[in-house]
Coordinates of C-alpha atoms and ligand atoms in Angstrom, one line a residue:
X760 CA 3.6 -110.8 -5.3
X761 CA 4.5 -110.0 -1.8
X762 CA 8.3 -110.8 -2.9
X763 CA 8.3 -108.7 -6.0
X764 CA 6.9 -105.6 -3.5
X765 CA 9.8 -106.6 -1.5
X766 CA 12.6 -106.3 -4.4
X767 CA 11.0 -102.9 -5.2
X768 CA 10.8 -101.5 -2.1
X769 CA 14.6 -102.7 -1.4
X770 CA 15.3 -100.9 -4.6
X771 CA 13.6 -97.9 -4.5
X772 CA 14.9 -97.4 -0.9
X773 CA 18.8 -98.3 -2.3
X774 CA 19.0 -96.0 -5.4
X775 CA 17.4 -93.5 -3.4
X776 CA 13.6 -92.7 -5.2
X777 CA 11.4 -90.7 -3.4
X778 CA 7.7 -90.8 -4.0
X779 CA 7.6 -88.4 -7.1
X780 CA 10.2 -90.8 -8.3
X781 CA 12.8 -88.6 -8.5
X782 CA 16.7 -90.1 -7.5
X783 CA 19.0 -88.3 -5.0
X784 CA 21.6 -86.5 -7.1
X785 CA 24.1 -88.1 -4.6
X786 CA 24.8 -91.9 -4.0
X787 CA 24.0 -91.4 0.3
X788 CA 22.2 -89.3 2.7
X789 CA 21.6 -86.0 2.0
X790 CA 23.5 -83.3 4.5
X791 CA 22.4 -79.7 3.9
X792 CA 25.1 -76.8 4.6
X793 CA 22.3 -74.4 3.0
X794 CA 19.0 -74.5 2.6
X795 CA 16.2 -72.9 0.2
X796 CA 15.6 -69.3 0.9
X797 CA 18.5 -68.1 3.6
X798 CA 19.2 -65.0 2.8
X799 CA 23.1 -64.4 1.6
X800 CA 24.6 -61.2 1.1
X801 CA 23.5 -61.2 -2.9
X802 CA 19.8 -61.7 -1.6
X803 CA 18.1 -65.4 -1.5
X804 CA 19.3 -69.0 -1.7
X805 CA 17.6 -69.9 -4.5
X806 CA 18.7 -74.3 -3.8
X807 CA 20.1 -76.4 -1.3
X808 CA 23.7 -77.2 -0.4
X809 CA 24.1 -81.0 0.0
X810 CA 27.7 -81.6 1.5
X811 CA 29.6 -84.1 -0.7
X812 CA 31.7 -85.3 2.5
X813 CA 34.5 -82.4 2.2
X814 CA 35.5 -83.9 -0.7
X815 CA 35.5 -83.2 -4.6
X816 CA 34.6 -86.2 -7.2
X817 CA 31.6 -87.3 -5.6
X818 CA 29.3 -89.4 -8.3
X819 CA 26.2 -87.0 -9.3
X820 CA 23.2 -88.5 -10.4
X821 CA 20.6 -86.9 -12.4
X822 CA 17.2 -87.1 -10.3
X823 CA 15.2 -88.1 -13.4
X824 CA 14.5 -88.9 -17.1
X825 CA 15.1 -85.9 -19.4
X826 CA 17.1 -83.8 -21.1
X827 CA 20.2 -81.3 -20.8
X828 CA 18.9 -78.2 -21.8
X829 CA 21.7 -75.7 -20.9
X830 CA 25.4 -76.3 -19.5
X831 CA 27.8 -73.4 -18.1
X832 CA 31.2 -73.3 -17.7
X833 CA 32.1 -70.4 -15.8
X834 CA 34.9 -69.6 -13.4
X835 CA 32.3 -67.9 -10.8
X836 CA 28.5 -68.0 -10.2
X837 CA 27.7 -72.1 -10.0
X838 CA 30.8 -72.9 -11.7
X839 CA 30.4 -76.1 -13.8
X840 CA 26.7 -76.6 -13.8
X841 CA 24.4 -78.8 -15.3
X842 CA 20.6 -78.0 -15.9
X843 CA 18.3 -81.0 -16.8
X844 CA 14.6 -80.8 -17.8
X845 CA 12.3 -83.6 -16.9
X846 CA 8.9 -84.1 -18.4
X847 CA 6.8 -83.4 -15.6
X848 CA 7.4 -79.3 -16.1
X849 CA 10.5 -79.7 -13.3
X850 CA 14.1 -79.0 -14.0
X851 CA 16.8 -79.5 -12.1
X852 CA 20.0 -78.3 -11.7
X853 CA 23.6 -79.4 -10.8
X854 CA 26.2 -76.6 -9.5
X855 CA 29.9 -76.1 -8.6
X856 CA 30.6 -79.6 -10.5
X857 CA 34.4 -80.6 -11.0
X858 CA 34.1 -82.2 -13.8
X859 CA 30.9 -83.6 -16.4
X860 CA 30.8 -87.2 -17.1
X861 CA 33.0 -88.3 -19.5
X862 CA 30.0 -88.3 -22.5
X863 CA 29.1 -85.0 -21.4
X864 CA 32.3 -83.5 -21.2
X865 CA 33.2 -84.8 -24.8
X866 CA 30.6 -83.0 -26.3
X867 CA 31.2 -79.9 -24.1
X868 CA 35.3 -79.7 -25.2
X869 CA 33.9 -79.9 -29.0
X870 CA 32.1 -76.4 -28.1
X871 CA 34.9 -75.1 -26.2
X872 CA 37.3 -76.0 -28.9
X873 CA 35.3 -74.4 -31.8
X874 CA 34.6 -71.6 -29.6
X875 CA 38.3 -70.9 -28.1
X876 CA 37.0 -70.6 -24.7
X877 CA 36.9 -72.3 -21.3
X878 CA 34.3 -70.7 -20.4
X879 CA 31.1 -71.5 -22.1
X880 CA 26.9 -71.1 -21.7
X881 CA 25.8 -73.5 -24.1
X882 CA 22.0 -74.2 -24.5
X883 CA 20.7 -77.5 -26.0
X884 CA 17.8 -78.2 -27.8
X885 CA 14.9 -80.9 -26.4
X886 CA 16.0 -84.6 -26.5
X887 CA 19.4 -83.5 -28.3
X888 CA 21.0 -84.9 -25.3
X889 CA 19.1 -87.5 -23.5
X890 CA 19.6 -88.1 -19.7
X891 CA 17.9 -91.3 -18.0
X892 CA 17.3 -90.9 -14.3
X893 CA 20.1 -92.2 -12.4
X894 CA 23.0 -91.8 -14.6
X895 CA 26.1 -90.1 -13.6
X896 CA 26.1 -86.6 -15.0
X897 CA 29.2 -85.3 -13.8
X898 CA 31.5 -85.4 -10.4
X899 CA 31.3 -82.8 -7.2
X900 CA 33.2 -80.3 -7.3
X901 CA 34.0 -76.1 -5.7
X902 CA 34.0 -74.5 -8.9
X903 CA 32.4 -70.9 -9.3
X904 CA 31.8 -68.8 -6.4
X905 CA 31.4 -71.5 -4.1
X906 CA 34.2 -71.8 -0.5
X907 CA 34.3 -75.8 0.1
X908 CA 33.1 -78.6 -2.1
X909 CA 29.1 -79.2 -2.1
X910 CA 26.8 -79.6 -4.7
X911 CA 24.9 -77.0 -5.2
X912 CA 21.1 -78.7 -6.2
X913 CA 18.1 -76.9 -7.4
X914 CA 14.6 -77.7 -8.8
X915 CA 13.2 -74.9 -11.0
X916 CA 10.1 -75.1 -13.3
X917 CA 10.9 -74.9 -17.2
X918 CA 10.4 -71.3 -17.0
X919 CA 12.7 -70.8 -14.2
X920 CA 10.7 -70.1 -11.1
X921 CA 12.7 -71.9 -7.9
X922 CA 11.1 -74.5 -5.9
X923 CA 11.7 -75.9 -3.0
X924 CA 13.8 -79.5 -3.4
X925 CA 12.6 -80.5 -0.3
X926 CA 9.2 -80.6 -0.8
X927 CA 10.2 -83.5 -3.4
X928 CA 10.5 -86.7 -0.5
X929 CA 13.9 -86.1 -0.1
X930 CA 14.6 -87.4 3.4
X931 CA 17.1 -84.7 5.4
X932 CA 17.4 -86.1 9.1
X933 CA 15.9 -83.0 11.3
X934 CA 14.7 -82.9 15.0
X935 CA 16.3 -80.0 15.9
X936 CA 13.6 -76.4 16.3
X937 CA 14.6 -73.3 14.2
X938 CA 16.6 -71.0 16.8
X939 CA 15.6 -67.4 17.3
X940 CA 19.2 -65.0 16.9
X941 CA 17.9 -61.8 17.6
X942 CA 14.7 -60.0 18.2
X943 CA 14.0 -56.5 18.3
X944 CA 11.3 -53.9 18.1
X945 CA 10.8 -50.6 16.0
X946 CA 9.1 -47.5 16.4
X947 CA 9.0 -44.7 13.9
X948 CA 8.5 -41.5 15.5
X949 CA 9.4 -37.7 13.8
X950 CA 10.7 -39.3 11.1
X951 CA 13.2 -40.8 12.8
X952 CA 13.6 -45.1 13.8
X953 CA 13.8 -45.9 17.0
X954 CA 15.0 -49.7 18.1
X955 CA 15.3 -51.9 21.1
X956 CA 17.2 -55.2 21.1
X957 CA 14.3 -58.0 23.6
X958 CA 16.0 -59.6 25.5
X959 CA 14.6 -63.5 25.3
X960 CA 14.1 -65.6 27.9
X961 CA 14.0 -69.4 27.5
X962 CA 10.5 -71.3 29.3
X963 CA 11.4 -74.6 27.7
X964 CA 12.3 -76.9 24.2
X965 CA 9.8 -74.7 22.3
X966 CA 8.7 -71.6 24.3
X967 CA 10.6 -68.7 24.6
X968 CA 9.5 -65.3 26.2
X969 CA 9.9 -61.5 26.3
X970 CA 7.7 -58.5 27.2
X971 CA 7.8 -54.7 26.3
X972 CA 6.4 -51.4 27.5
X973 CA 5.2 -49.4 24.9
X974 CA 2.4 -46.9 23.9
X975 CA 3.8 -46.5 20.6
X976 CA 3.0 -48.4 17.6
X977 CA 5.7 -51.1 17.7
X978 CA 7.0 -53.6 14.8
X979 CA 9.3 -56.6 15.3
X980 CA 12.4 -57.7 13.1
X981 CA 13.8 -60.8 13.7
X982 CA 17.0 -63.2 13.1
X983 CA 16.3 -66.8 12.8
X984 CA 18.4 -69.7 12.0
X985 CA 18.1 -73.6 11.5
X986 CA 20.2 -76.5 11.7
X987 CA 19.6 -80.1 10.9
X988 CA 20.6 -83.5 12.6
X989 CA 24.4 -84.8 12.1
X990 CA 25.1 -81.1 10.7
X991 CA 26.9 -78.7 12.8
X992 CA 26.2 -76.2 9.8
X993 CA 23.9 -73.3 10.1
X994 CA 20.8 -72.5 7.9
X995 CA 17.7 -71.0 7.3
X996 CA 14.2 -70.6 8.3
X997 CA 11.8 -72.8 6.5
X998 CA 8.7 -70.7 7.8
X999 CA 8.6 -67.5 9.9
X1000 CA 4.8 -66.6 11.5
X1001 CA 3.7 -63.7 13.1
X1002 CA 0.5 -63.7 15.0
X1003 CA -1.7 -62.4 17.6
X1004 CA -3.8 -64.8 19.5
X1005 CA -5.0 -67.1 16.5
X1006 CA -4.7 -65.0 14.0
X1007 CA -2.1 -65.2 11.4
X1008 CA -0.8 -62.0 10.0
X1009 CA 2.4 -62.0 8.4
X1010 CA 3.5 -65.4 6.8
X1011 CA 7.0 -66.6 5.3
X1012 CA 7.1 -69.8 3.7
X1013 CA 9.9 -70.8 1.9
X1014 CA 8.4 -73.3 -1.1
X1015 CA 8.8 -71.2 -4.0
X1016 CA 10.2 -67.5 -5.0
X1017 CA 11.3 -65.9 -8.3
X1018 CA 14.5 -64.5 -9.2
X1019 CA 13.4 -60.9 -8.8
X1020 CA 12.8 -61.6 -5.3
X1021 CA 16.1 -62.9 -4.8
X1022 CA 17.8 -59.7 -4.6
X1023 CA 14.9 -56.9 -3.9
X1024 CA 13.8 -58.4 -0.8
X1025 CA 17.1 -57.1 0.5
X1026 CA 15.3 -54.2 1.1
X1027 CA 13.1 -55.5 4.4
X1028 CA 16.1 -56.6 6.1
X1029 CA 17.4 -53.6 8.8
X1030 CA 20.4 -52.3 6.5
X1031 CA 22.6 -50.9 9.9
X1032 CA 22.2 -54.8 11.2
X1033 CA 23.2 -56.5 7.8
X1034 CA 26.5 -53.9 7.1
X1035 CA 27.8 -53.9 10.6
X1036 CA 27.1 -57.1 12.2
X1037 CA 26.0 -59.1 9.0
X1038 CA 22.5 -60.1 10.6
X1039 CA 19.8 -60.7 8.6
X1040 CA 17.2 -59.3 10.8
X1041 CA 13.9 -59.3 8.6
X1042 CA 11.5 -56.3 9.5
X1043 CA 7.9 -57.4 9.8
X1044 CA 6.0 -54.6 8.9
X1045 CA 3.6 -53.5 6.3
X1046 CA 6.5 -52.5 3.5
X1047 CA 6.4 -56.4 2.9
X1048 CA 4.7 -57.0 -0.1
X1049 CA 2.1 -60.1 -0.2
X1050 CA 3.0 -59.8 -3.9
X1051 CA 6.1 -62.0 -2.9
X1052 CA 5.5 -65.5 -3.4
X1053 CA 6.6 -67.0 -0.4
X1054 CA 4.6 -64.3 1.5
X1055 CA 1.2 -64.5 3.2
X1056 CA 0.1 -60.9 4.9
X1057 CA -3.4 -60.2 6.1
X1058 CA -2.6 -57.1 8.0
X1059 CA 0.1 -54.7 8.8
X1060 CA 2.6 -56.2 11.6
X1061 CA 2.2 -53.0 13.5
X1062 CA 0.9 -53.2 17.1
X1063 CA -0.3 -50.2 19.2
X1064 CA -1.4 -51.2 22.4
X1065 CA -3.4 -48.4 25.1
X1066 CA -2.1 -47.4 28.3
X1067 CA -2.4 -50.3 30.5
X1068 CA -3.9 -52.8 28.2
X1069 CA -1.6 -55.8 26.6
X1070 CA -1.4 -58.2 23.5
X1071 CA -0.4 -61.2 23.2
X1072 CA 1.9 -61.4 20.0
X1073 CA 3.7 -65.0 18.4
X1074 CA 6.4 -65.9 16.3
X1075 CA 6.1 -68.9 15.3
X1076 CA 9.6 -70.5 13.8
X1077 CA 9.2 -74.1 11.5
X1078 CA 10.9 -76.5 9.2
X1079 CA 9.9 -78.3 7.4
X1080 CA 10.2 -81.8 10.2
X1081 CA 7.5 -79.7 11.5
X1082 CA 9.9 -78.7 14.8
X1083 CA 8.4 -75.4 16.0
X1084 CA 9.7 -73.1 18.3
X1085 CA 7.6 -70.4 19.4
X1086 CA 8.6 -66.8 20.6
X1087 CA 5.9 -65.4 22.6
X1088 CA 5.8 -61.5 23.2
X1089 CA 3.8 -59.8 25.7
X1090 CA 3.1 -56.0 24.8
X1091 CA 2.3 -54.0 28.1
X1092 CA 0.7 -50.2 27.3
X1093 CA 3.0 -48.8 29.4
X1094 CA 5.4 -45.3 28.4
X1095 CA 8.3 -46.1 30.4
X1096 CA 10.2 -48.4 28.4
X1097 CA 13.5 -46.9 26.6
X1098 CA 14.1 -47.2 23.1
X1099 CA 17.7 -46.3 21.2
X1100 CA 17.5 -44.0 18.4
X1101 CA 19.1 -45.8 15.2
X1102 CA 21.6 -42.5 14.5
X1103 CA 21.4 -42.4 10.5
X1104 CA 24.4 -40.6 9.6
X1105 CA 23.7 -37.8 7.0
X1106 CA 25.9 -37.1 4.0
X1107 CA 25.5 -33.9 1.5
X1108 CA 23.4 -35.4 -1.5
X1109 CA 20.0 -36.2 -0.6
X1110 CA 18.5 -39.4 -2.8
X1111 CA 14.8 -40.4 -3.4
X1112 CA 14.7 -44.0 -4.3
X1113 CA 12.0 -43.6 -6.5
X1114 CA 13.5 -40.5 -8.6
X1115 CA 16.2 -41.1 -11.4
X1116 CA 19.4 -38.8 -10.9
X1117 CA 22.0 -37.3 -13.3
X1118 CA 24.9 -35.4 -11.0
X1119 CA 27.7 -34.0 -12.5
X1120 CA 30.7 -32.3 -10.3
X1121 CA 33.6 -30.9 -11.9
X1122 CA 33.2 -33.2 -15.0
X1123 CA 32.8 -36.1 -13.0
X1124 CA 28.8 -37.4 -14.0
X1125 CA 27.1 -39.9 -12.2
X1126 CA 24.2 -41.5 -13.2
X1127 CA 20.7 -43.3 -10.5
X1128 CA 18.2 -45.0 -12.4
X1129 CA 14.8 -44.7 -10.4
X1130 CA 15.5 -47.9 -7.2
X1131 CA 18.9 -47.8 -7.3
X1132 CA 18.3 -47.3 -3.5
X1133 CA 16.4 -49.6 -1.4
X1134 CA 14.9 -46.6 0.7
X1135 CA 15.5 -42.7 0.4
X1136 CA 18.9 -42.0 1.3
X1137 CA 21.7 -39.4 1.3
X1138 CA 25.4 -40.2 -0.3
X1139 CA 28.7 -37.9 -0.1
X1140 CA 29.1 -36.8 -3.6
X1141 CA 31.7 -34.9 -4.7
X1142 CA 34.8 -34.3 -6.6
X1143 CA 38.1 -33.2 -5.1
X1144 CA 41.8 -34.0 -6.0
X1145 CA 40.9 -35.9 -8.8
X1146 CA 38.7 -38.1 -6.5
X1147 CA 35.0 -38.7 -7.0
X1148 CA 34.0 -39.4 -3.8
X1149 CA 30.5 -41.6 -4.1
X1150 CA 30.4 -42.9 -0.1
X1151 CA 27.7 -44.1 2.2
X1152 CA 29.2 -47.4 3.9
X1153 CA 25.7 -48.1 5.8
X1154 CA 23.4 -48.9 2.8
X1155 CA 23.3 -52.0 0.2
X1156 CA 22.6 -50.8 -3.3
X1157 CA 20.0 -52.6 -5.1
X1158 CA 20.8 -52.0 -9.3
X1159 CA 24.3 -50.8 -10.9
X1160 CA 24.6 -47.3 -11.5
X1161 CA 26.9 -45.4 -14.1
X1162 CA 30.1 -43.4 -13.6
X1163 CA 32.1 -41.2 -16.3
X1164 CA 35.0 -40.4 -14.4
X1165 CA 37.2 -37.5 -16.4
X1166 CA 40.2 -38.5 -17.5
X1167 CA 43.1 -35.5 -17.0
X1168 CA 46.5 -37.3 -17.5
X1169 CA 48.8 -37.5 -20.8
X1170 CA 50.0 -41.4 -20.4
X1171 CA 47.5 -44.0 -20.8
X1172 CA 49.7 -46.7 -20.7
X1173 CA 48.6 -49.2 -18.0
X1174 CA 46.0 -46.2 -17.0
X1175 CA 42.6 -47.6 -15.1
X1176 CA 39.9 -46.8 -12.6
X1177 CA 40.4 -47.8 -9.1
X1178 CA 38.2 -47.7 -6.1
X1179 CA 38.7 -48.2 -2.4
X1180 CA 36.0 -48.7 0.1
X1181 CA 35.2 -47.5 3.5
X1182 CA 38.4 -49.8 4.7
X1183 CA 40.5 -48.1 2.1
X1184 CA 41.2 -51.3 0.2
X1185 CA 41.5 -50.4 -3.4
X1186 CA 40.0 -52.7 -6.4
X1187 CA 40.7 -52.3 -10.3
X1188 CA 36.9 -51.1 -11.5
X1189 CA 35.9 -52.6 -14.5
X1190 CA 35.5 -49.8 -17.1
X1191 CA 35.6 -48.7 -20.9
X1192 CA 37.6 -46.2 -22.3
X1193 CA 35.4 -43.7 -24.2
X1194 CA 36.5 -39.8 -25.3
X1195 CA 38.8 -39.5 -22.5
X1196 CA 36.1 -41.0 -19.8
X1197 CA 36.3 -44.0 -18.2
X1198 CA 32.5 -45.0 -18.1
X1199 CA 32.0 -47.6 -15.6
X1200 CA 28.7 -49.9 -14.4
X1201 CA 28.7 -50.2 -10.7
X1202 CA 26.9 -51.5 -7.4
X1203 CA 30.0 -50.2 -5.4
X1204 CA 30.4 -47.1 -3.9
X1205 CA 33.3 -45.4 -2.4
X1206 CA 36.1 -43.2 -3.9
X1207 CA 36.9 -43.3 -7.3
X1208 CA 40.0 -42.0 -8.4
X1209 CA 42.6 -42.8 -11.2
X1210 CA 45.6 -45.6 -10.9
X1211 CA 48.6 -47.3 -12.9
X1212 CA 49.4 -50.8 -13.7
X1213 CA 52.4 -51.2 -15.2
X1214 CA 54.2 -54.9 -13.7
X1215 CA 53.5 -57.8 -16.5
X1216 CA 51.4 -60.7 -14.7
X1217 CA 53.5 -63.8 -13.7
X1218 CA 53.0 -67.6 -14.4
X1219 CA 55.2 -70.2 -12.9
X1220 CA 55.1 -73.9 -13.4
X1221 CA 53.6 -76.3 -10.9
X1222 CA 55.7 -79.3 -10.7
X1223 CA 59.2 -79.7 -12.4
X1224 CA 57.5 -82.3 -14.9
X1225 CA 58.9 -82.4 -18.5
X1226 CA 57.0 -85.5 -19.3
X1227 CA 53.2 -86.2 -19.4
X1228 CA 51.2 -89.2 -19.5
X1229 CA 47.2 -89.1 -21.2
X1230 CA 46.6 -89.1 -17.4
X1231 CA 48.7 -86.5 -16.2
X1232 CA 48.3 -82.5 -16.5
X1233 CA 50.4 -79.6 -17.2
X1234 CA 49.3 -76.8 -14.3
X1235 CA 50.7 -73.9 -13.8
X1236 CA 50.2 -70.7 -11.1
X1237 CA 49.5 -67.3 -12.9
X1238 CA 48.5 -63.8 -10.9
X1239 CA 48.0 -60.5 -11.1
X1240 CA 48.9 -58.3 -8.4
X1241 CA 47.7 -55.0 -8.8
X1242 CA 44.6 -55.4 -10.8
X1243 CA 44.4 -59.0 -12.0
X1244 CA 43.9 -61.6 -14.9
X1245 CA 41.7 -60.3 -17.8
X1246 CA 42.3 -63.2 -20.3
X1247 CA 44.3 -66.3 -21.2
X1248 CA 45.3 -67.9 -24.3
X1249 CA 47.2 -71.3 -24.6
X1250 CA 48.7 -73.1 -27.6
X1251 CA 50.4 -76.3 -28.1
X1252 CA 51.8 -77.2 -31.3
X1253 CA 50.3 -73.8 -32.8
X1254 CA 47.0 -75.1 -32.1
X1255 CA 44.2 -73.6 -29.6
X1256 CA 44.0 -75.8 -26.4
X1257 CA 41.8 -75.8 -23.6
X1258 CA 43.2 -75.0 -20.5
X1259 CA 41.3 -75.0 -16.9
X1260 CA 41.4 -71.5 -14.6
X1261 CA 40.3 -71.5 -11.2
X1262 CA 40.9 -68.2 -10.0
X1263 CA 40.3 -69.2 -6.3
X1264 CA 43.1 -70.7 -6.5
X1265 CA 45.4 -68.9 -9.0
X1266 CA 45.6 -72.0 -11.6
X1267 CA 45.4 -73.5 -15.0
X1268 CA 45.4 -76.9 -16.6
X1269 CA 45.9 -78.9 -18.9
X1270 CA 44.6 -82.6 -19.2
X1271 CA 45.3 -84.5 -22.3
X1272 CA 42.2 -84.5 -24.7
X1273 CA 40.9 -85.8 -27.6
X1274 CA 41.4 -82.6 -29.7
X1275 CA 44.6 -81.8 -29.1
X1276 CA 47.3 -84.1 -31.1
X1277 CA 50.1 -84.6 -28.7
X1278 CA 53.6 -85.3 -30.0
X1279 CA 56.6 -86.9 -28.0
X1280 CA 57.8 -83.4 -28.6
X1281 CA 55.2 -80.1 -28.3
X1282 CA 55.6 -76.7 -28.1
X1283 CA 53.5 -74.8 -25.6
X1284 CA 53.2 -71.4 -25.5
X1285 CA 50.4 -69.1 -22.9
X1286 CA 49.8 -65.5 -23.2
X1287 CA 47.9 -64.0 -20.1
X1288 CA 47.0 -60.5 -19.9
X1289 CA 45.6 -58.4 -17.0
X1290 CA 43.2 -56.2 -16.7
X1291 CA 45.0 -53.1 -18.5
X1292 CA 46.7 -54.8 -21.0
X1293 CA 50.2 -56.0 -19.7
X1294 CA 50.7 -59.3 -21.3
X1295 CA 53.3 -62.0 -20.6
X1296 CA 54.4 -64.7 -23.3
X1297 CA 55.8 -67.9 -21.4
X1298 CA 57.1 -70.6 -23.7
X1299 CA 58.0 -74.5 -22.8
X1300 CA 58.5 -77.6 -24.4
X1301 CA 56.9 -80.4 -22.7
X1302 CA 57.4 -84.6 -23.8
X1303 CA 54.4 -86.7 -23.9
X1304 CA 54.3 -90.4 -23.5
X1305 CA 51.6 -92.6 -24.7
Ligands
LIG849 ZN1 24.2 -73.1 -3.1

């Protein structure tokens, strides 16, 4: 008996179980280079990063029994990605993958062959394809909108609310306390914000201190940070407190949140901070919600203390290693500390976040829904040598807004919408042609005016190869300069074939597959087309040796 306990505890420790029986998706320790809940510039992490050693390929295991309910093949968001539901009500989820294991990725070509496309969001139905825990579901990879090979892991209930994967036994090596980045207090006086960077000083491991002279009423933003054992990477905050004395009033925990948090809660984090300096300084006041499900409030986060009294405030900063660090502020009722005013530059539209607009200027019509704005703001609207001039470089914008933007020119050809931000880089903006408009769906601002393309996009050949093997691949560079790749169609022998882009990096593929009947002679011919149309035809004939 005591043997057999041996054998399982030897196995359960080798392939990695933890005590919900769930497998590591990866075949070694786990290594996080992001955690659940850091806020990123589009809003929440919503899984972990587990480093795959700086390496693509890595074998990824699924973490349970189940079934794949949905695949996506996409060239940004999590790439390749793999979503697997288990019958405990968990799902979990697999992003930025290189490549599916070889079943999977037979079953995924057939769709992408019927379909014409590379990229694909297929959805399966329950037990259609069966997954048993630990068997390799696909390879590492940096596919989608991801800058260095990880794998991007997440568990989600069936109905997609986010969860914590660490709060499933899955060992990350942590002694190290969360790290305070910035501190700084608020005031709100007239109308106008008022702020002051504290100055922190450091008692010891765990204790840090700072004290501040106010008879105003005061709240407190904060940056925080966390890194892990063995990692030099930087991550979030598990759990962010705020108290006075022993009383708990504003809570962060980070074991579950919903997509529509993701994004909104954008909206507590001081906007000047996040735009200039790209600090995520959260603002604990009484704007946050306790609807939020990683939030705990009891009361407002505003402190007013009297001439010559003090309070005793905390922030207490945790993983989930239970490492605390705690940030102790001393409020002294006292007038003669100096606060900055936060200058909010003023532009000629005024915009009430809860109010819908409709603004038209010399043709040129913009359209708010009601939120498009995080707060009430103002924006420079207007419309001047053929330039709609939308600008306001200090704010995020929370939903996509609509522009018909006049179009006054005889040529079309190669005709789009351009935009260029507060840096004056211009972009191609994604539009539709409509009754001599372009109408266009936006979060950008800045100035819109009207642009040519005319130059053909260019492919060349990687490699001088003339000959393939079943193991080799055809790849080939193709770019756009001015306003980039739209589309691209491959054929070989006449017939549809499925060719790889990763824009990243400017490429497509070909591998040898099972739906493609390769000749010692074949006849390849691409046609890629940018974003207004200009379309290049590039022909080859390649050999291919079994
Ligand atoms: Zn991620």
């Amino acid at each position: 008996m005591k043997k057999l306990f041996y054998i399982i505890t030897f196995f359960t420790f080798y392939l990695g179980f933890t005590q919900n029986h769930f497998y590591r998706p990866i075949e070694y320790d786990i290594l996080l280079s992001g955690n659940f809940g850091e806020i990123r510039s589009s809003g929440f992490h919503t899984g972990i990063d587990i480093k795959t050693k700086g390496k693509v390929g890595e074998i990824i295991r699924s973490i349970d029994d189940g079934y794949i309910s949905r695949i996506q093949v996409s060239t940004v968001g999590y790439g390749k990605v793999i979503y697997i539901n288990h019958s405990n009500g968990l799902k979990s989820v697999y992003g930025h993958l290189q490549d599916f294991s070889k079943e999977i990725d037979d079953q995924i070509k057939y769709f992408q062959y019927k379909a014409e496309t590379f990229t694909l969001n297929k959805f399966f139905k329950e037990n259609e394809v069966k997954i048993k825990a630990g068997q390799i579901i696909g390879y590492s990879g940096n596919t989608g909108t991801s800058f260095g090979p990880h794998l991007h892991f997440e568990i989600r209930t069936h109905n997609d609310i986010p969860l914590n994967p660490l709060n499933y036994n899955y060992k990350v090596a942590d002694s190290i306390r969360p790290e305070v980045r910035k501190l700084f207090a608020y005031k709100e006086k007239k109308g106008s914000l008022f702020k002051k960077r504290l100055k922190i000083k450091k008692i010891n491991d765990s204790i840090y201190q700072t004290q501040l002279k106010s008879v105003d009423t005061i709240f407190f933003g904060i940056e925080t940070i966390d890194k892990q054992s063995f990692t030099y990477n930087v991550n979030g905050t598990y759990k962010i407190l705020l108290k006075e004395k022993n009383n708990d009033l504003i809570e962060f925990k980070f074991d579950s949140l919903t997509f529509d948090e993701k994004r909104l809660f954008l909206k507590h984090l001081d906007f000047r901070e996040l735009i200039e300096n790209n600090s995520k300084i959260i603002l604990l006041n009484n704007e946050i919600d306790s609807d939020y499900k990683f939030v705990r409030r009891n009361q407002s986060g505003k402190f007013y203390v009297k001439n010559l009294e003090t309070k005793d405030i905390t922030i207490q900063l945790s993983d989930l290693d239970k490492n605390n660090t705690y940030v102790k502020i001393k409020m002294i009722g006292d007038s003669i500390e100096k606060f900055g005013g936060i200058k909010s530059v003023e532009f000629n539209k005024k915009i009430r976040a809860d109010l819908s607009y409709d603004l038209t200027y010399n043709n040129a019509n913009v359209k708010f829904k009601k939120n498009t704005f995080y707060r009430d703001t103002t924006i420079d609207f207007d419309f001047k040598n053929d330039t709609l001039y939308l600008m306001n470089p200090y704010i995020p914008v929370n939903k996509s807004f609509s522009i018909n933007f006049p179009i006054n020119v005889n040529s079309k050809k190669g005709l789009y919408l351009a935009r260029s931000d507060k840096n004056g880089n211009s972009f191609f903006s994604s539009s539709k042609l409509k009754d001599n408009f372009f109408i266009a769906n936006t979060k950008s601002l800045g100035k819109y005016f009207l642009d040519y393309d005319t130059i053909k996009p260019i492919i060349k050949k990687i490699g001088k190869n003339k000959t393939i093997d079943k193991n080799q691949k055809l790849g080939y560079l193709i770019n756009d300069e001015e306003t980039g790749i739209k589309k691209y169609k491959a054929y070989i022998n006449d017939k549809w074939a499925l060719f790889e882009y990763e824009p990243k990096k400017n490429y497509i593929q070909f591998r040898p597959d099972n739906f493609i009947n390769l000749k010692n002679e074949n006849n390849l011919l691409i046609e890629i087309e940018d974003m207004v149309g200009n379309v290049t035809i590039y022909r080859e004939i390649f050999f291919f040796k079994n």
